[in-house]
Amino acid sequence: MKQKFQLPALLLCLCLLALSACNKSTSVLPADTEDKAVPAVKGDIMPNTGITSPVRAMWLSQYEIAALCTEDGKKPCSSDIFLQRIARLTDNLKACGIRTLFVQVRPNTDSFYPSALFPLSAFVTGSDRVQPDFDVFGTLCEQLTAAGIAVHAWLNPYRSMTATELKSLPARYPVAGWFASDGDRGRLIVEVNGRFWLNPAYEEVQRLILLGAEEILTRYPAVQGLHIDDYFYPTTDPAFDADAYREYREGGGTLATDDFRRNCVNRTVSALWRLCHRYSKAFGVSPGGNTDRNYRELYADVALWCRESGYLDYLCPQVYFGLEHGSCPFAETCREFSDMAKAGNIPLIIGMTSEKAWAASCGKTDIWAGAGKNEWLEHRDILFRCLKVTQTVPGCVGVSLFGYRLFFNPVTGQKIPGTAEEAAALFAALPDATWEIPYQTAP
């Protein structure tokens, strides 16, 4: 089914607001407004009321979407072929017990839908940069929802493109304007190791992120929430936001650099949560599995987001480790996040991956796992046993699996041979898995 590309007047207004913000040295985030009267969200993950049923989720990344909607990554496929591939996708998800899908819509300040604010992604147009004649994300939303699978839109707020990619963009997009401006390149959008990143320290950046998020919520009412992952500050180098920090100190700020950065990220996370709640949608974060790195290198204060209200509806850490991992063993890491989430009674969804099972099928060890480096080579039921562990973790309400292409070929729908044995044990248990251990409160 084809989706028309007309942009409603509201989105055009949002675009003008964002473009106006690009030309201002200072601005403010949109003020809070009263909750809008909208129908209650249906699904496993809900704002305000928490988790309504066991969460059995999966991530659908840029790579799966590119495979689904293009011909070998070169140009868009026809809408009929796309619908056939989605039908196989939904059949596989339902057979495995998956009821929630985190669908990536913005990996690099681009978009998987017709946007007034961000350019259409190369993952959608293919290497030939041909415009598809259907709305990729809109069609996915429609088909998945019809199949009874809840859709949450997954964003990477700060990560952008390479210089070559940014140079090719039409000037109407804010990120293109920032890159082209001598005053904004290096300030609002900063290069790190060959890729540009939005600078979390500036209000203009936060405004664009919020306008883009609101664009999704208004254009696609079937979306049940927004979801961001582990890409926050891209570097610990003080030069990245040195000008912003200097301005902050000159204005009377007293925070050290690390805390200043955490505060910048905190404000974006909280603003996204408030935005979602104005539309009666859920908001969650999927941080990396190493809690120390999150805090010290990415400036993501996950403990604060759990402890204080106004940040999260759920926490979904990427516990992408085996049971025998030398420094971050699966069970211990799950309980570390459980202790964080308990402080604010935040529902915990454990993220797991079959990537290491796939790597093991190619003869690769888990080189960062220390004494447990051969675990995935020696066993074929690790994900099944990890699933059982999650059922003993206080506050855990379900799991999310990364990612679809590691279990199934996105084009054919066939099982991936290298992970088939792991997947068989996992998916035999997942449909009936339950999580019933509440956080224990002090007497």
Short mmCIF file of N, CA, C and O in Angstrom, two decimals, residues 110-153:
data_model
loop_
_atom_site.label_atom_id
_atom_site.label_comp_id
_atom_site.label_asym_id
_atom_site.label_seq_id
_atom_site.Cartn_x
_atom_site.Cartn_y
_atom_site.Cartn_z
N ASP A 110 19.22 11.71 9.48
CA ASP A 110 18.49 11.47 8.24
C ASP A 110 17.14 10.90 8.62
O ASP A 110 16.75 10.95 9.78
N SER A 111 16.40 10.37 7.66
CA SER A 111 15.05 9.92 7.97
C SER A 111 14.66 8.75 7.09
O SER A 111 15.03 8.68 5.92
N PHE A 112 13.85 7.85 7.66
CA PHE A 112 13.31 6.73 6.90
C PHE A 112 11.87 7.01 6.47
O PHE A 112 11.14 6.11 6.07
N TYR A 113 11.44 8.28 6.56
CA TYR A 113 10.11 8.70 6.13
C TYR A 113 10.25 10.09 5.51
O TYR A 113 11.26 10.78 5.73
N PRO A 114 9.28 10.56 4.75
CA PRO A 114 9.36 11.89 4.16
C PRO A 114 9.30 12.95 5.27
O PRO A 114 8.27 13.14 5.91
N SER A 115 10.39 13.66 5.47
CA SER A 115 10.51 14.60 6.59
C SER A 115 10.74 16.01 6.09
O SER A 115 11.45 16.22 5.09
N ALA A 116 10.19 16.98 6.80
CA ALA A 116 10.46 18.38 6.51
C ALA A 116 11.76 18.85 7.12
O ALA A 116 12.26 19.92 6.78
N LEU A 117 12.34 18.04 8.01
CA LEU A 117 13.49 18.47 8.79
C LEU A 117 14.77 17.73 8.48
O LEU A 117 15.87 18.27 8.69
N PHE A 118 14.67 16.49 8.01
CA PHE A 118 15.83 15.64 7.78
C PHE A 118 15.77 15.01 6.40
O PHE A 118 14.68 14.63 5.94
N PRO A 119 16.90 14.84 5.73
CA PRO A 119 16.89 14.24 4.39
C PRO A 119 16.57 12.76 4.43
O PRO A 119 16.83 12.07 5.42
N LEU A 120 15.98 12.28 3.35
CA LEU A 120 15.68 10.86 3.25
C LEU A 120 16.98 10.07 3.26
O LEU A 120 17.94 10.39 2.56
N SER A 121 17.03 9.02 4.05
CA SER A 121 18.25 8.28 4.30
C SER A 121 18.71 7.49 3.08
O SER A 121 17.90 6.96 2.31
N ALA A 122 20.02 7.37 2.96
CA ALA A 122 20.60 6.52 1.90
C ALA A 122 20.23 5.06 2.11
O ALA A 122 20.25 4.26 1.17
N PHE A 123 19.90 4.69 3.36
CA PHE A 123 19.46 3.32 3.60
C PHE A 123 18.11 3.05 2.93
O PHE A 123 17.75 1.91 2.69
N VAL A 124 17.36 4.11 2.65
CA VAL A 124 16.05 3.99 2.00
C VAL A 124 16.16 4.21 0.49
O VAL A 124 15.51 3.50 -0.29
N THR A 125 16.98 5.15 0.09
CA THR A 125 17.09 5.47 -1.35
C THR A 125 18.05 4.56 -2.09
O THR A 125 18.01 4.48 -3.32
N GLY A 126 18.94 3.87 -1.36
CA GLY A 126 19.96 3.06 -1.99
C GLY A 126 21.11 3.90 -2.48
O GLY A 126 21.07 5.14 -2.47
N SER A 127 22.15 3.25 -2.95
CA SER A 127 23.35 3.95 -3.40
C SER A 127 23.10 4.82 -4.63
O SER A 127 23.82 5.77 -4.88
N ASP A 128 22.03 4.51 -5.38
CA ASP A 128 21.69 5.31 -6.55
C ASP A 128 20.90 6.57 -6.19
O ASP A 128 20.63 7.40 -7.07
N ARG A 129 20.54 6.69 -4.90
CA ARG A 129 19.82 7.87 -4.39
C ARG A 129 18.52 8.11 -5.16
O ARG A 129 18.19 9.23 -5.57
N VAL A 130 17.75 7.06 -5.32
CA VAL A 130 16.45 7.13 -5.99
C VAL A 130 15.36 7.22 -4.93
O VAL A 130 15.34 6.45 -3.97
N GLN A 131 14.44 8.15 -5.10
CA GLN A 131 13.35 8.31 -4.15
C GLN A 131 12.36 7.16 -4.29
O GLN A 131 11.88 6.86 -5.39
N PRO A 132 12.02 6.46 -3.20
CA PRO A 132 10.99 5.42 -3.29
C PRO A 132 9.63 6.05 -3.54
O PRO A 132 9.40 7.21 -3.19
N ASP A 133 8.73 5.30 -4.14
CA ASP A 133 7.39 5.83 -4.41
C ASP A 133 6.40 5.42 -3.32
O ASP A 133 5.19 5.43 -3.54
N PHE A 134 6.91 5.04 -2.17
CA PHE A 134 6.06 4.74 -1.02
C PHE A 134 6.80 5.17 0.24
O PHE A 134 8.01 5.36 0.24
N ASP A 135 6.05 5.34 1.31
CA ASP A 135 6.59 5.76 2.60
C ASP A 135 7.06 4.51 3.34
O ASP A 135 6.24 3.71 3.82
N VAL A 136 8.36 4.32 3.43
CA VAL A 136 8.91 3.09 4.00
C VAL A 136 8.45 2.89 5.44
O VAL A 136 7.89 1.85 5.80
N PHE A 137 8.70 3.89 6.29
CA PHE A 137 8.33 3.73 7.69
C PHE A 137 6.82 3.70 7.87
O PHE A 137 6.29 2.91 8.66
N GLY A 138 6.10 4.52 7.12
CA GLY A 138 4.65 4.52 7.23
C GLY A 138 4.04 3.18 6.87
O GLY A 138 3.12 2.70 7.53
N THR A 139 4.56 2.57 5.82
CA THR A 139 4.06 1.25 5.41
C THR A 139 4.41 0.19 6.44
O THR A 139 3.58 -0.68 6.76
N LEU A 140 5.64 0.24 6.95
CA LEU A 140 6.01 -0.68 8.03
C LEU A 140 5.06 -0.55 9.21
O LEU A 140 4.58 -1.55 9.75
N CYS A 141 4.81 0.69 9.64
CA CYS A 141 3.91 0.94 10.76
C CYS A 141 2.54 0.32 10.51
O CYS A 141 1.97 -0.36 11.37
N GLU A 142 2.02 0.59 9.34
CA GLU A 142 0.68 0.12 8.99
C GLU A 142 0.59 -1.40 9.02
O GLU A 142 -0.33 -1.98 9.61
N GLN A 143 1.56 -2.06 8.40
CA GLN A 143 1.52 -3.52 8.30
C GLN A 143 1.80 -4.20 9.63
O GLN A 143 1.15 -5.20 9.98
N LEU A 144 2.76 -3.68 10.38
CA LEU A 144 3.07 -4.29 11.67
C LEU A 144 1.92 -4.12 12.65
O LEU A 144 1.56 -5.05 13.38
N THR A 145 1.33 -2.93 12.66
CA THR A 145 0.20 -2.69 13.55
C THR A 145 -0.98 -3.60 13.20
O THR A 145 -1.63 -4.15 14.10
N ALA A 146 -1.23 -3.76 11.93
CA ALA A 146 -2.31 -4.66 11.50
C ALA A 146 -2.06 -6.10 11.93
O ALA A 146 -2.99 -6.86 12.17
N ALA A 147 -0.78 -6.45 12.04
CA ALA A 147 -0.42 -7.81 12.46
C ALA A 147 -0.38 -7.96 13.98
O ALA A 147 -0.05 -9.04 14.49
N GLY A 148 -0.67 -6.89 14.70
CA GLY A 148 -0.69 -6.96 16.16
C GLY A 148 0.66 -6.76 16.81
O GLY A 148 0.86 -7.13 17.97
N ILE A 149 1.60 -6.15 16.09
CA ILE A 149 2.94 -5.90 16.62
C ILE A 149 3.09 -4.41 16.88
O ILE A 149 2.92 -3.59 15.97
N ALA A 150 3.39 -4.04 18.12
CA ALA A 150 3.53 -2.64 18.49
C ALA A 150 4.81 -2.05 17.92
O ALA A 150 5.85 -2.71 17.93
N VAL A 151 4.74 -0.81 17.44
CA VAL A 151 5.88 -0.14 16.83
C VAL A 151 6.31 1.04 17.69
O VAL A 151 5.51 1.89 18.05
N HIS A 152 7.61 1.07 18.02
CA HIS A 152 8.23 2.21 18.68
C HIS A 152 9.32 2.74 17.76
O HIS A 152 10.08 1.97 17.18
N ALA A 153 9.38 4.07 17.60
CA ALA A 153 10.36 4.68 16.70
C ALA A 153 11.68 4.88 17.42
O ALA A 153 11.73 5.50 18.48
#
